[in-house]
Amino acid sequence: MTGRYYEEFEIGERIAHEKRRTISESDNQRFCDKTMNQQPLHLDAEFAAETQFGERVVNGLLTMSLAVGLTIPETTDGTIVANLSYDEVEHPAPVFHGDTIRAATTVLDKRETSDGERGVVTMQVEAFNQDDELVCEFERTVLAKKRPE
């Protein structure tokens, strides 16, 4: 277990996650297939070539999911009770096949639950490509375990 307990999160703290992941064409195809998202911008090279992007764009939900996954080891691995929400999701730049994504987390807020047994932590997650261009950002709110006594 590498995640943090509620008490270990500090408001304003920024965590630069070292793990990165390159997104392949196969990753994008499988994600679209599994989620039944058949948007041609993600899957049809000829269609996408005629758009402003000039090529297929990776499914934004794949990018967001990957960003969450990249943050888990240093945030909630083994210490989460539940994900409560994902808010303010933005995709300021497209992701293409072959892009390598990294993530950073900033702790925005934290509070104990009314029973004092757990804590709610809100984090800003940012995903960047290999050129350090911001490609996705969102707030993730989790219900976190408190440190065992």
Short mmCIF file of N, CA and C in Angstrom, two decimals:
data_model
loop_
_atom_site.label_atom_id
_atom_site.label_comp_id
_atom_site.label_asym_id
_atom_site.label_seq_id
_atom_site.Cartn_x
_atom_site.Cartn_y
_atom_site.Cartn_z
N MET A 1 0.85 -1.18 0.00
CA MET A 1 0.00 0.00 0.00
C MET A 1 0.89 1.24 0.00
N THR A 2 0.67 2.12 -0.97
CA THR A 2 1.49 3.32 -1.07
C THR A 2 0.68 4.61 -0.94
N GLY A 3 -0.64 4.49 -0.88
CA GLY A 3 -1.49 5.67 -0.81
C GLY A 3 -1.38 6.39 0.52
N ARG A 4 -2.03 7.53 0.59
CA ARG A 4 -1.99 8.35 1.79
C ARG A 4 -3.30 8.24 2.57
N TYR A 5 -3.14 8.24 3.87
CA TYR A 5 -4.30 8.36 4.72
C TYR A 5 -4.72 9.83 4.76
N TYR A 6 -5.96 10.05 5.19
CA TYR A 6 -6.51 11.41 5.24
C TYR A 6 -5.55 12.39 5.90
N GLU A 7 -4.97 12.00 7.02
CA GLU A 7 -4.09 12.92 7.77
C GLU A 7 -2.84 13.31 7.00
N GLU A 8 -2.47 12.51 6.02
CA GLU A 8 -1.22 12.75 5.29
C GLU A 8 -1.37 13.72 4.12
N PHE A 9 -2.59 14.06 3.75
CA PHE A 9 -2.80 15.04 2.69
C PHE A 9 -2.65 16.44 3.28
N GLU A 10 -1.95 17.31 2.57
CA GLU A 10 -1.77 18.70 3.01
C GLU A 10 -2.31 19.63 1.95
N ILE A 11 -3.22 20.51 2.35
CA ILE A 11 -3.80 21.46 1.41
C ILE A 11 -2.69 22.30 0.78
N GLY A 12 -2.71 22.42 -0.54
CA GLY A 12 -1.71 23.18 -1.28
C GLY A 12 -0.54 22.35 -1.76
N GLU A 13 -0.40 21.16 -1.24
CA GLU A 13 0.69 20.27 -1.64
C GLU A 13 0.53 19.86 -3.10
N ARG A 14 1.63 19.85 -3.84
CA ARG A 14 1.63 19.40 -5.24
C ARG A 14 2.49 18.14 -5.34
N ILE A 15 1.91 17.12 -5.95
CA ILE A 15 2.59 15.84 -6.10
C ILE A 15 2.84 15.61 -7.59
N ALA A 16 4.10 15.56 -7.98
CA ALA A 16 4.46 15.26 -9.37
C ALA A 16 4.65 13.75 -9.47
N HIS A 17 3.78 13.08 -10.18
CA HIS A 17 3.82 11.62 -10.29
C HIS A 17 4.86 11.23 -11.34
N GLU A 18 5.74 10.33 -10.98
CA GLU A 18 6.84 9.96 -11.87
C GLU A 18 6.44 9.01 -12.98
N LYS A 19 5.46 8.15 -12.72
CA LYS A 19 5.05 7.16 -13.73
C LYS A 19 4.43 7.87 -14.92
N ARG A 20 4.75 7.40 -16.12
CA ARG A 20 4.22 7.94 -17.37
C ARG A 20 3.66 6.79 -18.18
N ARG A 21 2.86 7.13 -19.19
CA ARG A 21 2.31 6.08 -20.06
C ARG A 21 2.12 6.63 -21.46
N THR A 22 2.64 5.90 -22.44
CA THR A 22 2.43 6.26 -23.85
C THR A 22 1.16 5.57 -24.33
N ILE A 23 0.27 6.35 -24.94
CA ILE A 23 -1.01 5.82 -25.42
C ILE A 23 -0.85 5.34 -26.86
N SER A 24 -1.20 4.09 -27.07
CA SER A 24 -1.09 3.51 -28.41
C SER A 24 -2.43 3.56 -29.14
N GLU A 25 -2.37 3.30 -30.44
CA GLU A 25 -3.59 3.19 -31.23
C GLU A 25 -4.47 2.07 -30.68
N SER A 26 -3.84 0.97 -30.29
CA SER A 26 -4.57 -0.16 -29.73
C SER A 26 -5.28 0.21 -28.44
N ASP A 27 -4.61 0.97 -27.57
CA ASP A 27 -5.24 1.42 -26.32
C ASP A 27 -6.52 2.17 -26.63
N ASN A 28 -6.44 3.11 -27.56
CA ASN A 28 -7.58 3.94 -27.91
C ASN A 28 -8.71 3.11 -28.53
N GLN A 29 -8.34 2.21 -29.43
CA GLN A 29 -9.34 1.35 -30.07
C GLN A 29 -10.07 0.48 -29.05
N ARG A 30 -9.30 -0.16 -28.17
CA ARG A 30 -9.91 -1.04 -27.15
C ARG A 30 -10.79 -0.26 -26.19
N PHE A 31 -10.35 0.93 -25.79
CA PHE A 31 -11.15 1.74 -24.87
C PHE A 31 -12.47 2.13 -25.53
N CYS A 32 -12.41 2.56 -26.77
CA CYS A 32 -13.64 2.92 -27.50
C CYS A 32 -14.55 1.71 -27.64
N ASP A 33 -13.98 0.56 -27.93
CA ASP A 33 -14.78 -0.66 -28.07
C ASP A 33 -15.45 -1.03 -26.74
N LYS A 34 -14.70 -1.01 -25.67
CA LYS A 34 -15.24 -1.39 -24.36
C LYS A 34 -16.33 -0.44 -23.88
N THR A 35 -16.20 0.83 -24.22
CA THR A 35 -17.18 1.82 -23.75
C THR A 35 -18.27 2.08 -24.79
N MET A 36 -18.18 1.38 -25.92
CA MET A 36 -19.16 1.49 -27.02
C MET A 36 -19.22 2.90 -27.59
N ASN A 37 -18.10 3.61 -27.54
CA ASN A 37 -18.01 4.95 -28.11
C ASN A 37 -17.43 4.83 -29.52
N GLN A 38 -18.26 4.98 -30.50
CA GLN A 38 -17.84 4.79 -31.88
C GLN A 38 -17.65 6.11 -32.63
N GLN A 39 -17.34 7.17 -31.89
CA GLN A 39 -17.10 8.48 -32.49
C GLN A 39 -16.00 8.36 -33.56
N PRO A 40 -16.29 8.73 -34.81
CA PRO A 40 -15.29 8.58 -35.88
C PRO A 40 -14.02 9.41 -35.66
N LEU A 41 -14.11 10.47 -34.89
CA LEU A 41 -12.91 11.27 -34.61
C LEU A 41 -11.85 10.43 -33.90
N HIS A 42 -12.29 9.42 -33.15
CA HIS A 42 -11.36 8.54 -32.43
C HIS A 42 -10.92 7.33 -33.24
N LEU A 43 -11.73 6.93 -34.24
CA LEU A 43 -11.53 5.63 -34.85
C LEU A 43 -11.30 5.63 -36.36
N ASP A 44 -11.73 6.66 -37.05
CA ASP A 44 -11.73 6.67 -38.52
C ASP A 44 -10.67 7.66 -39.02
N ALA A 45 -9.56 7.12 -39.51
CA ALA A 45 -8.43 7.96 -39.93
C ALA A 45 -8.82 8.93 -41.04
N GLU A 46 -9.62 8.48 -42.00
CA GLU A 46 -10.02 9.36 -43.11
C GLU A 46 -10.93 10.47 -42.62
N PHE A 47 -11.87 10.13 -41.77
CA PHE A 47 -12.75 11.15 -41.20
C PHE A 47 -11.93 12.18 -40.41
N ALA A 48 -11.07 11.70 -39.53
CA ALA A 48 -10.28 12.57 -38.66
C ALA A 48 -9.32 13.46 -39.47
N ALA A 49 -8.84 12.96 -40.60
CA ALA A 49 -7.92 13.75 -41.44
C ALA A 49 -8.60 15.02 -41.96
N GLU A 50 -9.91 14.99 -42.07
CA GLU A 50 -10.65 16.15 -42.57
C GLU A 50 -11.06 17.13 -41.47
N THR A 51 -10.70 16.85 -40.22
CA THR A 51 -11.05 17.72 -39.10
C THR A 51 -9.91 18.69 -38.82
N GLN A 52 -10.13 19.59 -37.88
CA GLN A 52 -9.11 20.56 -37.49
C GLN A 52 -7.87 19.89 -36.90
N PHE A 53 -8.02 18.64 -36.45
CA PHE A 53 -6.90 17.94 -35.82
C PHE A 53 -6.01 17.24 -36.84
N GLY A 54 -6.57 16.87 -37.99
CA GLY A 54 -5.80 16.24 -39.04
C GLY A 54 -5.49 14.78 -38.83
N GLU A 55 -5.86 14.24 -37.70
CA GLU A 55 -5.65 12.83 -37.40
C GLU A 55 -6.57 12.43 -36.26
N ARG A 56 -6.62 11.12 -35.98
CA ARG A 56 -7.48 10.64 -34.90
C ARG A 56 -7.03 11.20 -33.56
N VAL A 57 -8.02 11.50 -32.71
CA VAL A 57 -7.78 12.02 -31.37
C VAL A 57 -8.12 10.92 -30.37
N VAL A 58 -7.28 10.76 -29.37
CA VAL A 58 -7.53 9.78 -28.31
C VAL A 58 -8.79 10.18 -27.55
N ASN A 59 -9.61 9.21 -27.23
CA ASN A 59 -10.82 9.42 -26.46
C ASN A 59 -10.48 10.17 -25.16
N GLY A 60 -11.17 11.27 -24.92
CA GLY A 60 -10.89 12.09 -23.74
C GLY A 60 -11.11 11.36 -22.43
N LEU A 61 -12.06 10.43 -22.40
CA LEU A 61 -12.28 9.67 -21.17
C LEU A 61 -11.14 8.71 -20.90
N LEU A 62 -10.48 8.23 -21.96
CA LEU A 62 -9.28 7.41 -21.77
C LEU A 62 -8.18 8.28 -21.16
N THR A 63 -8.00 9.48 -21.67
CA THR A 63 -6.99 10.38 -21.12
C THR A 63 -7.26 10.66 -19.65
N MET A 64 -8.50 10.95 -19.32
CA MET A 64 -8.86 11.23 -17.93
C MET A 64 -8.64 10.00 -17.05
N SER A 65 -9.07 8.84 -17.52
CA SER A 65 -8.89 7.60 -16.75
C SER A 65 -7.43 7.30 -16.52
N LEU A 66 -6.62 7.51 -17.54
CA LEU A 66 -5.18 7.29 -17.40
C LEU A 66 -4.59 8.25 -16.37
N ALA A 67 -5.02 9.51 -16.41
CA ALA A 67 -4.53 10.49 -15.43
C ALA A 67 -4.85 10.05 -14.00
N VAL A 68 -6.07 9.56 -13.79
CA VAL A 68 -6.42 9.06 -12.46
C VAL A 68 -5.49 7.91 -12.08
N GLY A 69 -5.35 6.95 -12.99
CA GLY A 69 -4.51 5.79 -12.71
C GLY A 69 -3.08 6.16 -12.38
N LEU A 70 -2.53 7.14 -13.06
CA LEU A 70 -1.15 7.56 -12.80
C LEU A 70 -0.98 8.18 -11.41
N THR A 71 -2.07 8.72 -10.86
CA THR A 71 -1.99 9.38 -9.55
C THR A 71 -2.20 8.44 -8.38
N ILE A 72 -2.82 7.31 -8.61
CA ILE A 72 -3.24 6.44 -7.51
C ILE A 72 -2.10 5.98 -6.59
N PRO A 73 -0.94 5.54 -7.11
CA PRO A 73 0.09 5.06 -6.19
C PRO A 73 0.48 6.05 -5.08
N GLU A 74 0.55 7.33 -5.41
CA GLU A 74 0.97 8.32 -4.40
C GLU A 74 -0.19 9.02 -3.71
N THR A 75 -1.43 8.65 -4.05
CA THR A 75 -2.55 9.32 -3.41
C THR A 75 -3.48 8.35 -2.67
N THR A 76 -4.09 7.41 -3.37
CA THR A 76 -5.17 6.64 -2.75
C THR A 76 -5.02 5.12 -2.81
N ASP A 77 -3.88 4.61 -3.21
CA ASP A 77 -3.69 3.17 -3.32
C ASP A 77 -3.80 2.51 -1.94
N GLY A 78 -4.90 1.79 -1.71
CA GLY A 78 -5.11 1.08 -0.46
C GLY A 78 -5.68 1.93 0.66
N THR A 79 -5.88 3.22 0.43
CA THR A 79 -6.37 4.09 1.50
C THR A 79 -7.70 4.76 1.15
N ILE A 80 -8.25 4.41 0.01
CA ILE A 80 -9.50 5.02 -0.42
C ILE A 80 -10.69 4.18 0.04
N VAL A 81 -11.76 4.86 0.42
CA VAL A 81 -13.03 4.20 0.67
C VAL A 81 -13.85 4.24 -0.61
N ALA A 82 -13.87 5.43 -1.26
CA ALA A 82 -14.65 5.59 -2.50
C ALA A 82 -14.23 6.86 -3.22
N ASN A 83 -14.36 6.84 -4.55
CA ASN A 83 -14.32 8.08 -5.32
C ASN A 83 -15.70 8.69 -5.20
N LEU A 84 -15.77 9.96 -4.85
CA LEU A 84 -17.06 10.63 -4.67
C LEU A 84 -17.48 11.42 -5.89
N SER A 85 -16.50 12.08 -6.55
CA SER A 85 -16.87 12.86 -7.73
C SER A 85 -15.65 13.23 -8.55
N TYR A 86 -15.95 13.52 -9.81
CA TYR A 86 -14.99 14.12 -10.74
C TYR A 86 -15.69 15.36 -11.27
N ASP A 87 -15.09 16.52 -11.08
CA ASP A 87 -15.74 17.78 -11.44
C ASP A 87 -14.80 18.66 -12.26
N GLU A 88 -15.41 19.63 -12.93
CA GLU A 88 -14.65 20.65 -13.67
C GLU A 88 -13.68 20.02 -14.67
N VAL A 89 -14.12 19.01 -15.38
CA VAL A 89 -13.27 18.31 -16.35
C VAL A 89 -13.07 19.18 -17.58
N GLU A 90 -11.82 19.34 -17.98
CA GLU A 90 -11.49 20.09 -19.19
C GLU A 90 -10.41 19.36 -19.97
N HIS A 91 -10.49 19.49 -21.29
CA HIS A 91 -9.50 18.92 -22.20
C HIS A 91 -8.97 20.07 -23.06
N PRO A 92 -8.00 20.84 -22.55
CA PRO A 92 -7.55 22.02 -23.28
C PRO A 92 -6.75 21.75 -24.56
N ALA A 93 -6.25 20.53 -24.72
CA ALA A 93 -5.50 20.17 -25.93
C ALA A 93 -5.74 18.70 -26.23
N PRO A 94 -5.70 18.32 -27.50
CA PRO A 94 -5.94 16.92 -27.86
C PRO A 94 -4.75 16.02 -27.52
N VAL A 95 -5.06 14.73 -27.40
CA VAL A 95 -4.05 13.70 -27.22
C VAL A 95 -4.11 12.82 -28.46
N PHE A 96 -2.94 12.48 -28.99
CA PHE A 96 -2.83 11.67 -30.20
C PHE A 96 -2.14 10.35 -29.89
N HIS A 97 -2.33 9.37 -30.76
CA HIS A 97 -1.62 8.09 -30.62
C HIS A 97 -0.12 8.38 -30.54
N GLY A 98 0.54 7.74 -29.59
CA GLY A 98 1.98 7.94 -29.42
C GLY A 98 2.34 9.00 -28.40
N ASP A 99 1.37 9.77 -27.92
CA ASP A 99 1.67 10.77 -26.88
C ASP A 99 1.94 10.06 -25.55
N THR A 100 2.87 10.61 -24.79
CA THR A 100 3.21 10.08 -23.47
C THR A 100 2.64 11.03 -22.43
N ILE A 101 1.83 10.48 -21.54
CA ILE A 101 1.10 11.28 -20.56
C ILE A 101 1.73 11.12 -19.18
N ARG A 102 1.84 12.23 -18.47
CA ARG A 102 2.24 12.23 -17.06
C ARG A 102 1.21 13.05 -16.31
N ALA A 103 1.21 12.94 -14.98
CA ALA A 103 0.19 13.63 -14.19
C ALA A 103 0.80 14.30 -12.98
N ALA A 104 0.08 15.30 -12.49
CA ALA A 104 0.43 15.99 -11.24
C ALA A 104 -0.87 16.22 -10.47
N THR A 105 -0.76 16.18 -9.15
CA THR A 105 -1.91 16.36 -8.28
C THR A 105 -1.63 17.49 -7.31
N THR A 106 -2.62 18.35 -7.11
CA THR A 106 -2.56 19.39 -6.09
C THR A 106 -3.73 19.19 -5.14
N VAL A 107 -3.44 19.12 -3.84
CA VAL A 107 -4.50 18.95 -2.85
C VAL A 107 -5.18 20.30 -2.64
N LEU A 108 -6.49 20.34 -2.93
CA LEU A 108 -7.25 21.59 -2.85
C LEU A 108 -7.94 21.78 -1.50
N ASP A 109 -8.46 20.69 -0.94
CA ASP A 109 -9.25 20.83 0.28
C ASP A 109 -9.34 19.48 0.97
N LYS A 110 -9.61 19.51 2.25
CA LYS A 110 -9.85 18.29 3.00
C LYS A 110 -10.70 18.61 4.22
N ARG A 111 -11.53 17.65 4.63
CA ARG A 111 -12.35 17.82 5.83
C ARG A 111 -12.72 16.44 6.35
N GLU A 112 -12.89 16.35 7.64
CA GLU A 112 -13.34 15.10 8.24
C GLU A 112 -14.81 14.89 7.95
N THR A 113 -15.23 13.64 7.91
CA THR A 113 -16.66 13.34 7.78
C THR A 113 -17.33 13.70 9.10
N SER A 114 -18.65 13.81 9.09
CA SER A 114 -19.38 14.22 10.29
C SER A 114 -19.18 13.26 11.46
N ASP A 115 -18.94 11.99 11.17
CA ASP A 115 -18.69 11.03 12.25
C ASP A 115 -17.23 10.99 12.67
N GLY A 116 -16.36 11.72 11.95
CA GLY A 116 -14.95 11.79 12.29
C GLY A 116 -14.15 10.54 12.00
N GLU A 117 -14.77 9.58 11.32
CA GLU A 117 -14.09 8.30 11.08
C GLU A 117 -13.30 8.26 9.77
N ARG A 118 -13.60 9.16 8.86
CA ARG A 118 -12.92 9.22 7.56
C ARG A 118 -12.73 10.69 7.19
N GLY A 119 -12.19 10.91 5.99
CA GLY A 119 -12.03 12.28 5.53
C GLY A 119 -12.31 12.41 4.05
N VAL A 120 -12.78 13.57 3.66
CA VAL A 120 -13.04 13.89 2.25
C VAL A 120 -11.90 14.77 1.76
N VAL A 121 -11.27 14.35 0.67
CA VAL A 121 -10.13 15.08 0.11
C VAL A 121 -10.46 15.43 -1.34
N THR A 122 -10.27 16.71 -1.70
CA THR A 122 -10.46 17.15 -3.08
C THR A 122 -9.10 17.52 -3.65
N MET A 123 -8.83 16.96 -4.84
CA MET A 123 -7.54 17.17 -5.50
C MET A 123 -7.76 17.67 -6.92
N GLN A 124 -6.87 18.52 -7.38
CA GLN A 124 -6.84 18.93 -8.79
C GLN A 124 -5.83 18.02 -9.48
N VAL A 125 -6.27 17.33 -10.52
CA VAL A 125 -5.38 16.46 -11.28
C VAL A 125 -5.14 17.10 -12.64
N GLU A 126 -3.89 17.18 -13.03
CA GLU A 126 -3.51 17.72 -14.33
C GLU A 126 -2.73 16.65 -15.09
N ALA A 127 -3.04 16.51 -16.38
CA ALA A 127 -2.32 15.57 -17.24
C ALA A 127 -1.62 16.37 -18.33
N PHE A 128 -0.38 16.00 -18.60
CA PHE A 128 0.46 16.69 -19.57
C PHE A 128 0.99 15.69 -20.59
N ASN A 129 1.23 16.16 -21.82
CA ASN A 129 1.86 15.29 -22.80
C ASN A 129 3.38 15.44 -22.72
N GLN A 130 4.08 14.79 -23.64
CA GLN A 130 5.55 14.78 -23.63
C GLN A 130 6.15 16.16 -23.87
N ASP A 131 5.35 17.10 -24.38
CA ASP A 131 5.83 18.47 -24.60
C ASP A 131 5.43 19.40 -23.45
N ASP A 132 4.99 18.82 -22.33
CA ASP A 132 4.54 19.55 -21.15
C ASP A 132 3.31 20.42 -21.42
N GLU A 133 2.53 20.04 -22.43
CA GLU A 133 1.29 20.73 -22.74
C GLU A 133 0.16 20.12 -21.91
N LEU A 134 -0.62 20.95 -21.25
CA LEU A 134 -1.74 20.48 -20.46
C LEU A 134 -2.80 19.91 -21.39
N VAL A 135 -3.16 18.64 -21.19
CA VAL A 135 -4.13 17.99 -22.08
C VAL A 135 -5.43 17.61 -21.37
N CYS A 136 -5.42 17.60 -20.04
CA CYS A 136 -6.63 17.28 -19.29
C CYS A 136 -6.45 17.77 -17.86
N GLU A 137 -7.53 18.31 -17.28
CA GLU A 137 -7.50 18.68 -15.87
C GLU A 137 -8.90 18.52 -15.30
N PHE A 138 -8.94 18.18 -14.01
CA PHE A 138 -10.22 17.96 -13.34
C PHE A 138 -10.00 17.90 -11.83
N GLU A 139 -11.10 18.03 -11.10
CA GLU A 139 -11.07 17.84 -9.66
C GLU A 139 -11.56 16.44 -9.34
N ARG A 140 -10.86 15.78 -8.45
CA ARG A 140 -11.23 14.44 -7.99
C ARG A 140 -11.45 14.52 -6.48
N THR A 141 -12.62 14.11 -6.04
CA THR A 141 -12.94 14.10 -4.62
C THR A 141 -13.09 12.67 -4.16
N VAL A 142 -12.38 12.34 -3.07
CA VAL A 142 -12.37 10.96 -2.56
C VAL A 142 -12.74 10.93 -1.08
N LEU A 143 -13.25 9.80 -0.68
CA LEU A 143 -13.46 9.50 0.73
C LEU A 143 -12.26 8.65 1.16
N ALA A 144 -11.45 9.18 2.06
CA ALA A 144 -10.20 8.54 2.43
C ALA A 144 -10.26 7.95 3.84
N LYS A 145 -9.56 6.86 4.01
CA LYS A 145 -9.43 6.26 5.34
C LYS A 145 -8.56 7.15 6.21
N LYS A 146 -8.83 7.14 7.51
CA LYS A 146 -7.93 7.76 8.47
C LYS A 146 -6.90 6.72 8.90
N ARG A 147 -5.77 7.19 9.37
CA ARG A 147 -4.71 6.29 9.80
C ARG A 147 -5.21 5.42 10.95
N PRO A 148 -4.97 4.11 10.87
CA PRO A 148 -5.37 3.22 11.98
C PRO A 148 -4.64 3.59 13.26
N GLU A 149 -5.31 3.45 14.35
CA GLU A 149 -4.66 3.79 15.64
C GLU A 149 -3.80 2.66 16.13
#
